Amino acid sequence: MKLFIRDSPRAIALATESHVLILRHSPTTVHPSRLGSTTSVGEGSAPRCVVEFAPWEGQDMSEYRSLSSLRVHGTLGLVTISGDVFLCVVTSSTTVATARPGEGVQKISSVEFHCLNRTDYDYMLSDQVNPFPTDSLDADGQEYGGHREPIMEHPCLALKKLLSGGSFYYSADFDLTKRLQDRNGQTSTVAIDSLDTGFLWNTYMIQPLVDFRSRLSEGEKSALDQSKILTSAIRGFAATVTVPASSSPARARTSGFPSNMTLISRLSCRRAGTRFNARGVDDAGNVANFVETETIFCTDTICFSYVQCRGSVPMFWEQASGLPGQQKITITRSAQATQPAFDKHFEALEKGYGDIFVVNLLSDEKTQEVAITKQYLYHIGESRLNRHDESGMDTEAEDHKHLKHINYDFHAQTRGPNGYEAASGIKRFIQDSAIAFEYFLSEDSPQTIEKEGRRVSVAGQNVVLNQAGVFRTNCLDCLDRTNLIQTIISQLALEIFLRQQDERSPTSDFWARHGTLWADCGDALSKIYAGTGALKSSFTRSGKMSFAGMLADARKSAQRLYINNFEDKGRQNTIDMLLGRLIGQMPVHLYDPINDHVTAELSRRAAEYSNQEAINIFVGTFNLNGKTNGINDDLSSWLYPEVDASLRCPEIVAIAFQEIVELDVQQIMATDPHRRQMWEEAVRRQLNRNAQRHGVEEYVLLRGGQLVGASLSVFVRVDVLPFIKNVEGAVKKTGMSGMAGNKGAVAIRLEYADTSICLVTAHLAAGFTNYDERNQDYRTISHGLRFQRNRSIEDHQTIVWFGDFNYRIGMQNERARDLIKRGDLVTLYENDQLNLQMVHGKTFPFYTENIPTFMPTYKYNLGTDDYDTSEKARIPAWCDRIVTKGDNLRQLHYDTAPLRFSDHRPVWGLFQCTINVVDQAKKDKISSELYTKRRAAVGSHVASKGTESDDESLYGYDPIEPSLPPASSDRRKWWLDNGMPARSTAKPPSNGHVPNTVRPSNPFSPTNEPDWVKVDKPNPPASRSASVASSASRARADSQPRKLPPPFKAGEDVPPQKVARPATMDVAPEPSKVHLKPTLRKPAPPPKPSLLRVESGQPSPSLSSPRSLVPPPPEPRRGVNIPASAQHNEPATSFPPPPRRTTNTLHETTRVAAPQPPPPRTLRKAAPNGGPDNPALPPRRPTNGLMDEDAAQELKDWKPLM
């Protein structure tokens, strides 16, 4: 197979002797509708490529040149990085194993990534016969010329290192993703769409080509498969050792070709990751470090195969990295909520392998491992695989369980003088099951067939036995202890096989080769998961533990400590990139008119295969102030308040606590989960009491999380567990600049059907004036808290923040308490810090909060409804809040509960959330029908050469009506004239009309503003040209913020000021020099407002319209008291031009209106300050900070700027 490239237009071809696969980049991109993300690896659009597979004879390859002098071994697929498309090809491989005669396994030694749309990376290809040139070395071997570093790093360097690291394997002869028993009798051709995607590591890269293959005809499919261009790769280990015929058991002849012993380990990619980044199970039943290992022994007549598997304990648990002793294990989900995922895992194993025997090697002495074992045994006992007819009539079924287990404390069993040799004692516990599970066995049987008129004798494969069960072994990492025990189980299976074949006992050389294979396998799997070779491998290899082996284990342990703490994050990111799991990462879109049409039609017909359902979500938050005396109190007024009957048992209940423990120094640096677990049990008990009363399913704890004093627990009804998946948790510290956990956030995300939900509880910085620190805490949490796959809080459709945000009310204590007594919540909310900061966009942008209709929740005297009467006498405040974001979320209730054992009051909110549910089977059926119909209409058109034309872009698309233009594409749009942008000339109705600057720039925004407004421009007197110039100069200066005169002080004589020019002449400035700036002013103290915020949906009247009223004069700054006598109205006058004032008394001053931006107007000459027509304002007094507690008197009449 050769690789060719064409420079213009750029294309890459993979050619065999009979066919060629051509790929070229299309300049257009596909913009899928998806949730935005700040962690995208692309540019927000899927790149598009054109692909063609055709016979070599039908292609003009004259413009192509050979890119490499070396052969390639197929392609692993396409990947997109930073908007560039790369084709990954295997450039070097080595045959390392032979499963059966004619079935070779190749280890990938080197790959290359060739860019389809740029030539910048061509020079970086490592196509050298000698990758280590010596041109720059002197006679002593020292480098004198200086190694020239590449100008830039190849974007795929990390992927190249990963794929070329020696842990990936492929086979062009058979399906390497399946064990021998599952592929027996298959043809030699590998159909790539039939592979087991659980072990196919290049699924993401190869999937676009697999989709392309699925749309080919049967003949083209067969030709593509036989060309072996598309390569499937597994990760794990594969090796074969030869056993001389003279010492090989189970042979018909003691001469001839040697026997082969092969070991193939397949690592699952469904929950792939490094040691501390991938633990436990996910909601689909996939576990971390799941490996299927197959031992194959082939002689001259028979073939033996035995499969066993290993994998992380199938529970939701995590382990923190760090120094030994700090690697704390956390079980993140309750047993009831874990059971569905546990059952999925073992039911998948039972379907694939038969009966299961669990070998648990965790310690019976270490507290953390004991906790995992205890819950593990609970799940095994509750598994559906062990349920039988309750009548008890079938006693045989009672004795035969499909899921058995044994707890075998490896360290305790091997602690004696025999060391690791004592581990063989496990055989007596598992031997009966090993005999019952049997093994796969096939033997050659001579068959006679007729070929070309002659009878020919051939060897056929006859299946004698099939394996009926599997051993599933685990320890904590499933590496060292697990590998040694699996070696013993493999040896036991071979002994049973040979004993049943009446064979002599194998020689020590045979078992030494067997041990070598398993030791190499353990090292390879350990390097993938933990970064180093396996411990105890010297015993596995030789059967005894030496002093050198102990030193080697100590060295590996130190290496693991470094790698797990400093390198695993980068390794995990590269793995996720290979598997296409980073947020925003999209596969390459292969251009196909049929596929494009089907995608568009599926989107248009989404209502046929999806529907929307409404669920209820209850959210509660409570600052406990470190108290526990209320844990046995009646919490019903908070957890299930009196609401409509249909809302009393919501599907999801999220409960957050703050200060669940005393925030002392010891607690701040560590987290004690005991108190959280006590409260979780108390909450669940009361929720289930309410559920039982209303006849609904009980609640289970889905997941809990804690950061010192802040905790979050999510409960769900049992009947909705099947709809929930991908539950994850994360925390973010903000205390002491992110070093301490006394302040911060706990978040839990989940997917309900096809809707993502994120629940966040936060405890922000305290202090009356520290609202800036609270704003910064929000930004730190919002940007810094990350889930798996680098998913952020904002990458969700539904987001709910709730907790003790610590925002206060910015007014004097006495005034705040007086307003509370009068029930004036409106004025309190106008001065609420969170409200003001949200209005100004400084925190929680684009979030909403219902206006509180309950009294401030902080701070109360314990056990009473009285606010703080201590020496500090803190100002009452709404510290405990709920804010939300999401178009599918509607808040039904927002209230507090009368629980008095803390200095806070608990707050709760009830929401209705619209969930999107997709019927995948129905969607697939519609997709298949659309494909069939469209192929019949379009035919087998495939873009093959040259650049993509407009006709190709529109191929297969017709107008929906005869009178309408054809459908548009990314390259061709019917509203453009011959490729030129459309132009339009707009003329004003008359010379006096100008564009309305108040009208929104978006022409589709609803508005009552006219397109044009008429502005009269009075002509200035000819004799005043100098004055006109001076006025124009002042107009330019007017574009800056105006400075008001000093505040007016009643009872003082205002001295007249010198006037530069008469104030009787109006001068029109140049329209282009006038800049409009809204001015925010402080009105006189108004009556209690009925609304707290201006409704954004109401259009404001045009301030530039000729019908606009005369704008009010500038009002006094805040803190100025306007006498009651200055409240008379001035008659409104049309504008322009504005009339001169005719009043001479202060009592006839225009009444102050609500603050609003001033309209455009003609400029008036400045009147003399202090004159009868324009009294001067009093001097402005300095004010304290906006949220100063000591400046309450100045803030009592303060109104938020709108």
Short mmCIF file of N, CA and C in Angstrom, two decimals, residues 75 193-194 627:
data_model
loop_
_atom_site.label_atom_id
_atom_site.label_comp_id
_atom_site.label_asym_id
_atom_site.label_seq_id
_atom_site.Cartn_x
_atom_site.Cartn_y
_atom_site.Cartn_z
N THR A 75 -4.94 2.90 7.31
CA THR A 75 -5.25 4.13 8.03
C THR A 75 -6.08 3.82 9.28
N ASP A 193 -17.28 -2.90 10.23
CA ASP A 193 -18.48 -2.48 10.95
C ASP A 193 -19.01 -3.56 11.88
N SER A 194 -18.39 -4.74 11.87
CA SER A 194 -18.83 -5.83 12.76
C SER A 194 -17.92 -6.00 13.96
N LYS A 627 -24.51 22.92 63.70
CA LYS A 627 -25.41 22.31 64.68
C LYS A 627 -25.88 20.94 64.18
#
